Every structure is written in C-alpha cells, then in structure tokens.
PDB file of C-alpha atoms and ligand atoms in Angstrom:
ATOM      1  CA  MET O  84       0.000   0.000   0.000  1.00 91.00           C
ATOM      2  CA  ILE O  85       1.216   3.474  -0.948  1.00 97.00           C
ATOM      3  CA  GLU O  86       0.166   6.426   1.243  1.00 97.00           C
ATOM      4  CA  VAL O  87       1.053   9.899  -0.011  1.00 98.00           C
ATOM      5  CA  GLN O  88       0.413  12.776   2.399  1.00 97.00           C
ATOM      6  CA  ASP O  89       0.705  16.537   1.742  1.00 97.00           C
ATOM      7  CA  LEU O  90       3.480  16.076  -0.813  1.00 98.00           C
ATOM      8  CA  VAL O  91       5.212  19.218  -2.110  1.00 98.00           C
ATOM      9  CA  LYS O  92       8.113  19.459  -4.573  1.00 98.00           C
ATOM     10  CA  LYS O  93       9.386  22.852  -5.670  1.00 98.00           C
ATOM     11  CA  TYR O  94      11.912  23.737  -8.322  1.00 96.00           C
ATOM     12  CA  ALA O  95      13.585  27.140  -8.432  1.00 92.00           C
ATOM     13  CA  ASP O  96      10.769  28.843 -10.311  1.00 89.00           C
ATOM     14  CA  CYS O  97       7.752  26.582  -9.850  1.00 94.00           C
ATOM     15  CA  THR O  98       5.907  24.250  -7.520  1.00 97.00           C
ATOM     16  CA  ALA O  99       5.805  21.050  -9.556  1.00 98.00           C
ATOM     17  CA  VAL O 100       3.842  19.060  -6.945  1.00 98.00           C
ATOM     18  CA  ASN O 101       1.534  21.102  -4.731  1.00 97.00           C
ATOM     19  CA  ASN O 102       0.210  19.443  -1.605  1.00 96.00           C
ATOM     20  CA  VAL O 103      -0.853  16.112  -3.062  1.00 97.00           C
ATOM     21  CA  SER O 104      -2.382  13.326  -0.957  1.00 97.00           C
ATOM     22  CA  PHE O 105      -3.748   9.944  -2.034  1.00 96.00           C
ATOM     23  CA  THR O 106      -3.468   6.251  -1.325  1.00 96.00           C
ATOM     24  CA  VAL O 107      -3.021   3.303  -3.663  1.00 97.00           C
ATOM     25  CA  GLY O 108      -4.121  -0.131  -2.464  1.00 96.00           C
ATOM     26  CA  ASP O 109      -2.153  -3.335  -2.964  1.00 96.00           C
ATOM     27  CA  GLY O 110      -2.660  -4.685  -6.471  1.00 96.00           C
ATOM     28  CA  GLU O 111      -4.326  -1.525  -7.755  1.00 97.00           C
ATOM     29  CA  PHE O 112      -3.565  -0.038 -11.175  1.00 97.00           C
ATOM     30  CA  VAL O 113      -3.537   3.773 -11.044  1.00 97.00           C
ATOM     31  CA  ALA O 114      -3.107   6.014 -14.091  1.00 97.00           C
ATOM     32  CA  LEU O 115      -1.721   9.554 -13.694  1.00 97.00           C
ATOM     33  CA  THR O 116      -2.820  11.864 -16.493  1.00 96.00           C
ATOM     34  CA  GLY O 117      -2.751  15.586 -17.196  1.00 95.00           C
ATOM     35  CA  ARG O 118      -1.293  18.048 -19.624  1.00 94.00           C
ATOM     36  CA  SER O 119       2.430  18.502 -20.207  1.00 94.00           C
ATOM     37  CA  GLY O 120       4.109  20.258 -17.279  1.00 94.00           C
ATOM     38  CA  SER O 121       1.338  19.405 -14.802  1.00 96.00           C
ATOM     39  CA  GLY O 122       3.780  17.545 -12.526  1.00 96.00           C
ATOM     40  CA  LYS O 123       3.178  13.873 -13.370  1.00 96.00           C
ATOM     41  CA  SER O 124       6.823  12.832 -13.721  1.00 95.00           C
ATOM     42  CA  THR O 125       7.870  14.811 -10.644  1.00 97.00           C
ATOM     43  CA  LEU O 126       5.115  13.168  -8.584  1.00 97.00           C
ATOM     44  CA  LEU O 127       6.079   9.697  -9.855  1.00 97.00           C
ATOM     45  CA  LYS O 128       9.750  10.306  -8.988  1.00 95.00           C
ATOM     46  CA  CYS O 129       8.806  11.494  -5.487  1.00 96.00           C
ATOM     47  CA  ILE O 130       6.563   8.521  -4.734  1.00 96.00           C
ATOM     48  CA  SER O 131       9.074   6.014  -6.098  1.00 93.00           C
ATOM     49  CA  GLY O 132      11.965   7.344  -4.028  1.00 91.00           C
ATOM     50  CA  LEU O 133      14.000   8.745  -6.930  1.00 90.00           C
ATOM     51  CA  LEU O 134      13.472  12.380  -5.876  1.00 94.00           C
ATOM     52  CA  LYS O 135      13.214  13.837  -2.388  1.00 95.00           C
ATOM     53  CA  PRO O 136      10.117  16.005  -1.831  1.00 97.00           C
ATOM     54  CA  ASP O 137      10.345  19.312   0.062  1.00 97.00           C
ATOM     55  CA  PHE O 138       7.411  18.477   2.341  1.00 97.00           C
ATOM     56  CA  GLY O 139       5.094  15.591   3.013  1.00 97.00           C
ATOM     57  CA  GLU O 140       5.585  11.880   3.235  1.00 97.00           C
ATOM     58  CA  VAL O 141       5.396   8.757   1.108  1.00 97.00           C
ATOM     59  CA  LYS O 142       4.726   5.597   3.074  1.00 96.00           C
ATOM     60  CA  ILE O 143       5.036   2.223   1.443  1.00 95.00           C
ATOM     61  CA  ASP O 144       3.749  -0.591   3.627  1.00 92.00           C
ATOM     62  CA  GLY O 145       3.880   1.813   6.553  1.00 93.00           C
ATOM     63  CA  ARG O 146       7.485   2.948   6.073  1.00 93.00           C
ATOM     64  CA  ASP O 147       8.306   6.504   5.024  1.00 95.00           C
ATOM     65  CA  ILE O 148      10.683   5.894   2.113  1.00 95.00           C
ATOM     66  CA  HIS O 149      12.219   9.358   2.374  1.00 94.00           C
ATOM     67  CA  LYS O 150      13.180   8.763   6.003  1.00 94.00           C
ATOM     68  CA  LEU O 151      15.080   5.570   5.209  1.00 92.00           C
ATOM     69  CA  ARG O 152      18.865   5.586   5.329  1.00 92.00           C
ATOM     70  CA  ASN O 153      20.444   5.714   1.856  1.00 88.00           C
ATOM     71  CA  SER O 154      21.421   2.051   2.038  1.00 90.00           C
ATOM     72  CA  GLU O 155      17.882   1.082   3.097  1.00 90.00           C
ATOM     73  CA  ARG O 156      16.368   3.142   0.294  1.00 88.00           C
ATOM     74  CA  ALA O 157      18.685   1.442  -2.201  1.00 87.00           C
ATOM     75  CA  VAL O 158      17.396  -1.936  -1.014  1.00 89.00           C
ATOM     76  CA  PHE O 159      13.798  -0.657  -1.305  1.00 88.00           C
ATOM     77  CA  ARG O 160      14.453   0.508  -4.856  1.00 87.00           C
ATOM     78  CA  ASN O 161      16.049  -2.781  -5.797  1.00 89.00           C
ATOM     79  CA  GLN O 162      13.615  -5.168  -4.082  1.00 88.00           C
ATOM     80  CA  THR O 163      10.213  -3.498  -3.745  1.00 91.00           C
ATOM     81  CA  ALA O 164       9.885  -1.242  -6.779  1.00 93.00           C
ATOM     82  CA  GLY O 165      10.475  -1.551 -10.514  1.00 93.00           C
ATOM     83  CA  TYR O 166      10.783   1.463 -12.821  1.00 92.00           C
ATOM     84  CA  VAL O 167      10.003   1.885 -16.492  1.00 93.00           C
ATOM     85  CA  PHE O 168      10.935   5.188 -18.116  1.00 86.00           C
ATOM     86  CA  GLN O 169       9.739   6.694 -21.350  1.00 81.00           C
ATOM     87  CA  SER O 170      13.299   6.890 -22.616  1.00 86.00           C
ATOM     88  CA  TYR O 171      13.944   3.195 -21.718  1.00 89.00           C
ATOM     89  CA  ALA O 172      17.237   4.075 -19.930  1.00 91.00           C
ATOM     90  CA  LEU O 173      18.993   0.926 -21.193  1.00 96.00           C
ATOM     91  CA  GLU O 174      22.769   0.478 -21.397  1.00 97.00           C
ATOM     92  CA  PRO O 175      23.185   0.724 -25.196  1.00 97.00           C
ATOM     93  CA  LYS O 176      26.211  -1.571 -25.545  1.00 97.00           C
ATOM     94  CA  TYR O 177      24.861  -4.227 -23.193  1.00 98.00           C
ATOM     95  CA  THR O 178      22.744  -7.016 -24.628  1.00 98.00           C
ATOM     96  CA  ALA O 179      19.077  -7.288 -23.668  1.00 98.00           C
ATOM     97  CA  PHE O 180      20.081 -10.132 -21.312  1.00 98.00           C
ATOM     98  CA  GLU O 181      22.755  -7.996 -19.623  1.00 98.00           C
ATOM     99  CA  ASN O 182      20.362  -5.077 -19.198  1.00 97.00           C
ATOM    100  CA  ILE O 183      17.740  -7.272 -17.527  1.00 97.00           C
ATOM    101  CA  GLU O 184      20.469  -8.757 -15.335  1.00 97.00           C
ATOM    102  CA  ILE O 185      21.435  -5.421 -13.700  1.00 96.00           C
ATOM    103  CA  PRO O 186      18.912  -5.407 -10.803  1.00 94.00           C
ATOM    104  CA  LEU O 187      19.728  -9.060 -10.077  1.00 96.00           C
ATOM    105  CA  LEU O 188      23.453  -8.278  -9.881  1.00 96.00           C
ATOM    106  CA  ILE O 189      22.692  -5.381  -7.524  1.00 93.00           C
ATOM    107  CA  GLY O 190      20.562  -7.761  -5.447  1.00 92.00           C
ATOM    108  CA  GLY O 191      23.417 -10.277  -5.197  1.00 94.00           C
ATOM    109  CA  ILE O 192      21.517 -13.121  -6.916  1.00 95.00           C
ATOM    110  CA  SER O 193      23.530 -16.190  -7.958  1.00 97.00           C
ATOM    111  CA  LYS O 194      24.394 -16.761 -11.623  1.00 97.00           C
ATOM    112  CA  SER O 195      22.139 -19.786 -12.111  1.00 97.00           C
ATOM    113  CA  GLU O 196      19.211 -18.042 -10.419  1.00 97.00           C
ATOM    114  CA  ARG O 197      19.847 -14.910 -12.536  1.00 97.00           C
ATOM    115  CA  ARG O 198      19.676 -16.933 -15.740  1.00 98.00           C
ATOM    116  CA  LYS O 199      16.474 -18.648 -14.637  1.00 97.00           C
ATOM    117  CA  ARG O 200      14.741 -15.385 -13.722  1.00 96.00           C
ATOM    118  CA  ILE O 201      15.891 -13.590 -16.893  1.00 97.00           C
ATOM    119  CA  PHE O 202      14.639 -16.402 -19.132  1.00 97.00           C
ATOM    120  CA  GLU O 203      11.313 -16.472 -17.252  1.00 94.00           C
ATOM    121  CA  ALA O 204      10.829 -12.702 -17.516  1.00 93.00           C
ATOM    122  CA  ALA O 205      11.839 -12.720 -21.195  1.00 95.00           C
ATOM    123  CA  GLU O 206       9.377 -15.477 -21.991  1.00 93.00           C
ATOM    124  CA  PHE O 207       6.545 -13.689 -20.138  1.00 89.00           C
ATOM    125  CA  ILE O 208       7.263 -10.499 -22.047  1.00 90.00           C
ATOM    126  CA  GLY O 209       7.888 -12.173 -25.383  1.00 91.00           C
ATOM    127  CA  ILE O 210      11.527 -11.195 -25.936  1.00 95.00           C
ATOM    128  CA  SER O 211      13.272 -14.577 -25.665  1.00 97.00           C
ATOM    129  CA  GLU O 212      14.493 -14.239 -29.269  1.00 97.00           C
ATOM    130  CA  ILE O 213      16.349 -10.953 -28.780  1.00 97.00           C
ATOM    131  CA  LEU O 214      18.203 -11.553 -25.514  1.00 98.00           C
ATOM    132  CA  LYS O 215      21.614 -11.700 -27.209  1.00 98.00           C
ATOM    133  CA  LYS O 216      21.203  -8.450 -29.134  1.00 98.00           C
ATOM    134  CA  PRO O 217      22.827  -5.224 -27.939  1.00 98.00           C
ATOM    135  CA  ALA O 218      20.173  -2.771 -26.734  1.00 97.00           C
ATOM    136  CA  GLU O 219      21.239  -0.132 -29.256  1.00 97.00           C
ATOM    137  CA  THR O 220      20.247  -2.431 -32.146  1.00 98.00           C
ATOM    138  CA  LEU O 221      16.660  -2.958 -30.919  1.00 97.00           C
ATOM    139  CA  SER O 222      13.481  -1.239 -32.089  1.00 94.00           C
ATOM    140  CA  GLY O 223      11.585   1.106 -29.757  1.00 90.00           C
ATOM    141  CA  GLY O 224       9.000  -1.535 -28.879  1.00 90.00           C
ATOM    142  CA  GLU O 225      11.715  -4.120 -28.205  1.00 94.00           C
ATOM    143  CA  LYS O 226      13.653  -1.673 -26.012  1.00 94.00           C
ATOM    144  CA  GLN O 227      10.520  -0.889 -24.037  1.00 91.00           C
ATOM    145  CA  ARG O 228       9.905  -4.598 -23.460  1.00 93.00           C
ATOM    146  CA  VAL O 229      13.485  -5.071 -22.282  1.00 96.00           C
ATOM    147  CA  ALA O 230      12.995  -2.121 -19.902  1.00 95.00           C
ATOM    148  CA  ILE O 231       9.802  -3.741 -18.573  1.00 93.00           C
ATOM    149  CA  ALA O 232      11.550  -7.104 -18.153  1.00 94.00           C
ATOM    150  CA  ARG O 233      14.331  -5.347 -16.213  1.00 95.00           C
ATOM    151  CA  ALA O 234      11.705  -3.682 -13.969  1.00 93.00           C
ATOM    152  CA  LEU O 235       9.945  -7.010 -13.345  1.00 91.00           C
ATOM    153  CA  VAL O 236      12.852  -9.379 -12.941  1.00 94.00           C
ATOM    154  CA  ASN O 237      13.133  -8.932  -9.160  1.00 91.00           C
ATOM    155  CA  SER O 238       9.367  -9.568  -8.799  1.00 90.00           C
ATOM    156  CA  PRO O 239       8.733  -6.154  -7.209  1.00 93.00           C
ATOM    157  CA  LYS O 240       5.469  -5.402  -5.416  1.00 94.00           C
ATOM    158  CA  ILE O 241       5.094  -2.129  -7.286  1.00 96.00           C
ATOM    159  CA  ILE O 242       5.852  -1.006 -10.837  1.00 96.00           C
ATOM    160  CA  PHE O 243       6.225   2.708 -11.548  1.00 96.00           C
ATOM    161  CA  ALA O 244       6.026   3.558 -15.257  1.00 96.00           C
ATOM    162  CA  ASP O 245       6.393   6.996 -16.872  1.00 96.00           C
ATOM    163  CA  GLU O 246       4.714   7.048 -20.293  1.00 93.00           C
ATOM    164  CA  PRO O 247       5.816   3.510 -21.161  1.00 91.00           C
ATOM    165  CA  CYS O 248       3.850   3.636 -24.416  1.00 89.00           C
ATOM    166  CA  GLY O 249       4.724   7.256 -25.250  1.00 85.00           C
ATOM    167  CA  ASN O 250       7.287   6.529 -27.963  1.00 82.00           C
ATOM    168  CA  LEU O 251       5.528   3.558 -29.509  1.00 84.00           C
ATOM    169  CA  ASP O 252       3.178   3.208 -32.457  1.00 87.00           C
ATOM    170  CA  LYS O 253      -0.431   2.338 -31.634  1.00 88.00           C
ATOM    171  CA  LYS O 254      -0.122  -1.411 -32.152  1.00 88.00           C
ATOM    172  CA  THR O 255       3.097  -1.785 -30.142  1.00 86.00           C
ATOM    173  CA  GLY O 256       1.751   0.592 -27.493  1.00 88.00           C
ATOM    174  CA  ASP O 257      -1.387  -1.534 -27.128  1.00 90.00           C
ATOM    175  CA  ALA O 258       0.749  -4.661 -26.735  1.00 88.00           C
ATOM    176  CA  VAL O 259       2.840  -2.983 -24.025  1.00 87.00           C
ATOM    177  CA  MET O 260      -0.342  -1.765 -22.316  1.00 92.00           C
ATOM    178  CA  ASN O 261      -1.693  -5.320 -22.313  1.00 92.00           C
ATOM    179  CA  LEU O 262       1.530  -6.442 -20.651  1.00 89.00           C
ATOM    180  CA  PHE O 263       0.913  -3.982 -17.823  1.00 92.00           C
ATOM    181  CA  LEU O 264      -2.636  -5.329 -17.432  1.00 95.00           C
ATOM    182  CA  GLU O 265      -1.212  -8.855 -17.191  1.00 92.00           C
ATOM    183  CA  ILE O 266       1.307  -7.651 -14.599  1.00 92.00           C
ATOM    184  CA  LYS O 267      -1.543  -6.118 -12.612  1.00 95.00           C
ATOM    185  CA  ASN O 268      -3.490  -9.368 -12.861  1.00 94.00           C
ATOM    186  CA  LEU O 269      -0.549 -11.160 -11.273  1.00 91.00           C
ATOM    187  CA  GLY O 270      -1.108  -8.961  -8.188  1.00 94.00           C
ATOM    188  CA  THR O 271       1.490  -6.241  -8.799  1.00 95.00           C
ATOM    189  CA  THR O 272       0.583  -2.638  -7.952  1.00 97.00           C
ATOM    190  CA  VAL O 273       1.033  -0.390 -11.010  1.00 97.00           C
ATOM    191  CA  VAL O 274       1.331   3.421 -11.054  1.00 97.00           C
ATOM    192  CA  MET O 275       1.537   4.624 -14.656  1.00 97.00           C
ATOM    193  CA  VAL O 276       1.826   8.077 -16.186  1.00 96.00           C
ATOM    194  CA  THR O 277       0.074   8.282 -19.534  1.00 93.00           C
ATOM    195  CA  HIS O 278      -1.178  10.877 -21.984  1.00 87.00           C
ATOM    196  CA  GLN O 279      -3.487   8.399 -23.693  1.00 87.00           C
ATOM    197  CA  ARG O 280      -7.064   8.569 -22.447  1.00 87.00           C
ATOM    198  CA  GLU O 281      -7.725   5.108 -23.848  1.00 90.00           C
ATOM    199  CA  ASP O 282      -4.840   3.649 -21.813  1.00 92.00           C
ATOM    200  CA  ALA O 283      -5.798   5.530 -18.651  1.00 94.00           C
ATOM    201  CA  GLN O 284      -9.311   4.109 -18.877  1.00 93.00           C
ATOM    202  CA  LYS O 285      -7.919   0.591 -18.511  1.00 94.00           C
ATOM    203  CA  ALA O 286      -6.669   1.455 -15.014  1.00 96.00           C
ATOM    204  CA  ASP O 287      -8.694   0.938 -11.819  1.00 96.00           C
ATOM    205  CA  ARG O 288      -8.443   4.649 -11.016  1.00 96.00           C
ATOM    206  CA  ILE O 289      -7.415   7.760 -12.926  1.00 96.00           C
ATOM    207  CA  PHE O 290      -5.819  10.781 -11.245  1.00 96.00           C
ATOM    208  CA  GLU O 291      -5.805  13.915 -13.360  1.00 95.00           C
ATOM    209  CA  MET O 292      -3.162  16.529 -12.528  1.00 96.00           C
ATOM    210  CA  LEU O 293      -3.084  20.259 -13.262  1.00 96.00           C
ATOM    211  CA  ASP O 294      -0.502  22.751 -11.976  1.00 96.00           C
ATOM    212  CA  GLY O 295       0.912  20.250  -9.489  1.00 97.00           C
ATOM    213  CA  GLU O 296      -2.421  19.232  -7.980  1.00 97.00           C
ATOM    214  CA  ILE O 297      -4.728  16.288  -8.464  1.00 95.00           C
ATOM    215  CA  ILE O 298      -7.857  18.017  -9.743  1.00 93.00           C
ATOM    216  CA  ASN O 299      -9.921  15.006 -10.607  1.00 86.00           C
ATOM    217  CA  GLU O 300     -10.115  11.427  -9.442  1.00 86.00           C
ATOM    218  CA  ASN O 301     -12.281   8.902 -11.253  1.00 82.00           C
ATOM    219  CA  ILE O 302     -12.863   5.696  -9.399  1.00 64.00           C
TER     220      ILE O 302
HETATM  221  N1  ATP F  67      14.692  19.387 -13.035  1.00 74.43           N
HETATM  222  C1  ATP F  67      13.832  20.415 -13.105  1.00 74.43           C
HETATM  223  N2  ATP F  67      14.237  21.676 -12.820  1.00 74.43           N
HETATM  224  C2  ATP F  67      13.371  22.722 -12.859  1.00 74.43           C
HETATM  225  N3  ATP F  67      12.066  22.612 -13.187  1.00 74.43           N
HETATM  226  C3  ATP F  67      11.610  21.370 -13.487  1.00 74.43           C
HETATM  227  C4  ATP F  67      12.463  20.224 -13.470  1.00 74.43           C
HETATM  228  N4  ATP F  67      11.731  19.133 -13.818  1.00 74.43           N
HETATM  229  C5  ATP F  67      10.474  19.582 -14.046  1.00 74.43           C
HETATM  230  N5  ATP F  67      10.398  20.925 -13.848  1.00 74.43           N
HETATM  231  C6  ATP F  67       9.180  21.752 -13.974  1.00 74.43           C
HETATM  232  O1  ATP F  67       8.194  21.223 -13.114  1.00 74.43           O
HETATM  233  C7  ATP F  67       6.920  21.214 -13.748  1.00 74.43           C
HETATM  234  C8  ATP F  67       6.385  19.788 -13.787  1.00 74.43           C
HETATM  235  O2  ATP F  67       7.228  19.019 -14.651  1.00 74.43           O
HETATM  236  P1  ATP F  67       7.000  17.466 -14.902  1.00 74.43           P
HETATM  237  O3  ATP F  67       8.134  16.980 -15.714  1.00 74.43           O
HETATM  238  O4  ATP F  67       6.737  16.796 -13.595  1.00 74.43           O
HETATM  239  O5  ATP F  67       5.638  17.506 -15.743  1.00 74.43           O
HETATM  240  P2  ATP F  67       4.910  16.355 -16.566  1.00 74.43           P
HETATM  241  O6  ATP F  67       3.470  16.424 -16.193  1.00 74.43           O
HETATM  242  O7  ATP F  67       5.602  15.056 -16.372  1.00 74.43           O
HETATM  243  O8  ATP F  67       5.064  16.848 -18.066  1.00 74.43           O
HETATM  244  P3  ATP F  67       5.225  15.984 -19.440  1.00 74.43           P
HETATM  245  O9  ATP F  67       3.849  15.462 -19.758  1.00 74.43           O
HETATM  246  O10 ATP F  67       5.677  16.991 -20.434  1.00 74.43           O
HETATM  247  O11 ATP F  67       6.228  14.906 -19.205  1.00 74.43           O
HETATM  248  C9  ATP F  67       7.106  21.852 -15.097  1.00 74.43           C
HETATM  249  O12 ATP F  67       6.761  23.207 -14.989  1.00 74.43           O
HETATM  250  C10 ATP F  67       8.589  21.685 -15.382  1.00 74.43           C
HETATM  251  O13 ATP F  67       9.066  22.733 -16.164  1.00 74.43           O
HETATM  252 MG1   MG F  68       6.640  13.784 -17.663  1.00 74.43          MG
END
C-alpha cells in the first residue's frame, strides 16, 4: 500500500507538486494523467523514491521511504519497486540479457538463479528471441519490453512507469499496455503516467493533474 500525504516538490521557479495526498491499495492499477508540465513525472519520482520532496511523506507498507537511510532506500528501490521510463534508460552496448540482469546483480543473486529469472521474464514479455542483441540495435518496442523485463525481474510489489507507451506506435503501445494489465493481474501494484485517455481508462483509477495538484479522481 502506498500512502502519499501533503506532498510538495518545488523547483527554483515553480511548484511542480503542490500538496498532493492519495493512497493506492495493494494490487491496484492507477493512471496519472494531465497536460504537459502538470507535474506527473515529478510526482512519480517522489513517490518512487527517486526524488526527495520538500514536504510531506510517502509511506510504502507503513514505512516513510524518504526517512530511510540511503542504504535502506537502495534496497527498497532494488527489491520493492520496478521502474520503467519513457526513454527506456537501457545500457546501449549491453545485450538485452545484460540489461535485464542489472537489478539481479545489484541484489546479489547467484548466476544460475539470474539466468532462470531472466529467461522467465523474457518469456513472459515475449523477448526470448532478442536476448543476445545489444540494446542499441533494438526497435523502440523491443527496447521498451526489455525495460519492462528489467523492472519485473526482481518480482517487485510495485511497478512505476512513466509514459511507457509514449514513444511507440499504436499497435506496439497496445501490446505494451496489455503487458501492464497482465502484470496487474498477477497482483502487482502499477502506477503509470500516460497521456493516452484510452490507456488511462484501462486502469482501476485515474488521477488527473493540473498545476501540481490532483484536480480530478475517477474511481
Ligand atoms: N529538473 C527540473 N528543474 C526545474 N524545473 C523542473 C524540473 N523538472 C520539471 N520541472 C518543472 O516542473 C513542472 C512539472 O514538470 P514534470 O516533468 O513533472 O511535468 P509532466 O506532467 O511530467 O510533463 P510531461 O507530460 O511533459 O512529461 C514543469 O513546470 C517543469 O518545467
Ligand atoms: Mg513527464
């Protein structure tokens, strides 16, 4: 369960997140929508522990992630949460396999267990055929799938995704969206930023942001 209370994040010349509070239940799929600049990415970074807010708290299973020691937060980020970014954030020279392996290496997983988990994740996501290819040679849809496999490979409780379908054509985007619905159906909590109304409507709840605030919540 994610509990966000009175969250504020300011940059030099603007308040990107302005006093936001909400909760997300275990296994829920929440879509964050809103026009460009409304604060979606900043909010996602704050609730996933990537960015420290100025005020407020983010509790995950009762623990305030911004009050954890750095080493504890690193373990949280490795074990509890998976991240998918619009820009994929893959290591270009590494193969798909090596990219997916990174969180497992950080988590100190043995080689045989790493191979097993990578092959399982790749099969689930439908990228078994491309595991040996360097990331820089893959198409956008393939890169996004590798990024999702990397986010899933540690079986996190929560997946945070920032416009995971943003760079994809409609057909590939729909396939990636269906993957997220499958992930949700396996019991994983999903918080996804999206511009696409059609995608947002597949979520359990939609939060609409404007000027750093949640102005609308459709249950
Ligand atoms: N690193 C930064 N430094 C200064 N201002 C920033 C920074 N990142 C974001 N902002 C500002 O904070 C506000 C919210 O930005 P954010 O990226 O969270 O919006 P967004 O809703 O994700 O937009 P988009 O749909 O374009 O991705 C914007 O006014 C933006 O200019
Ligand atoms: Mg954004």
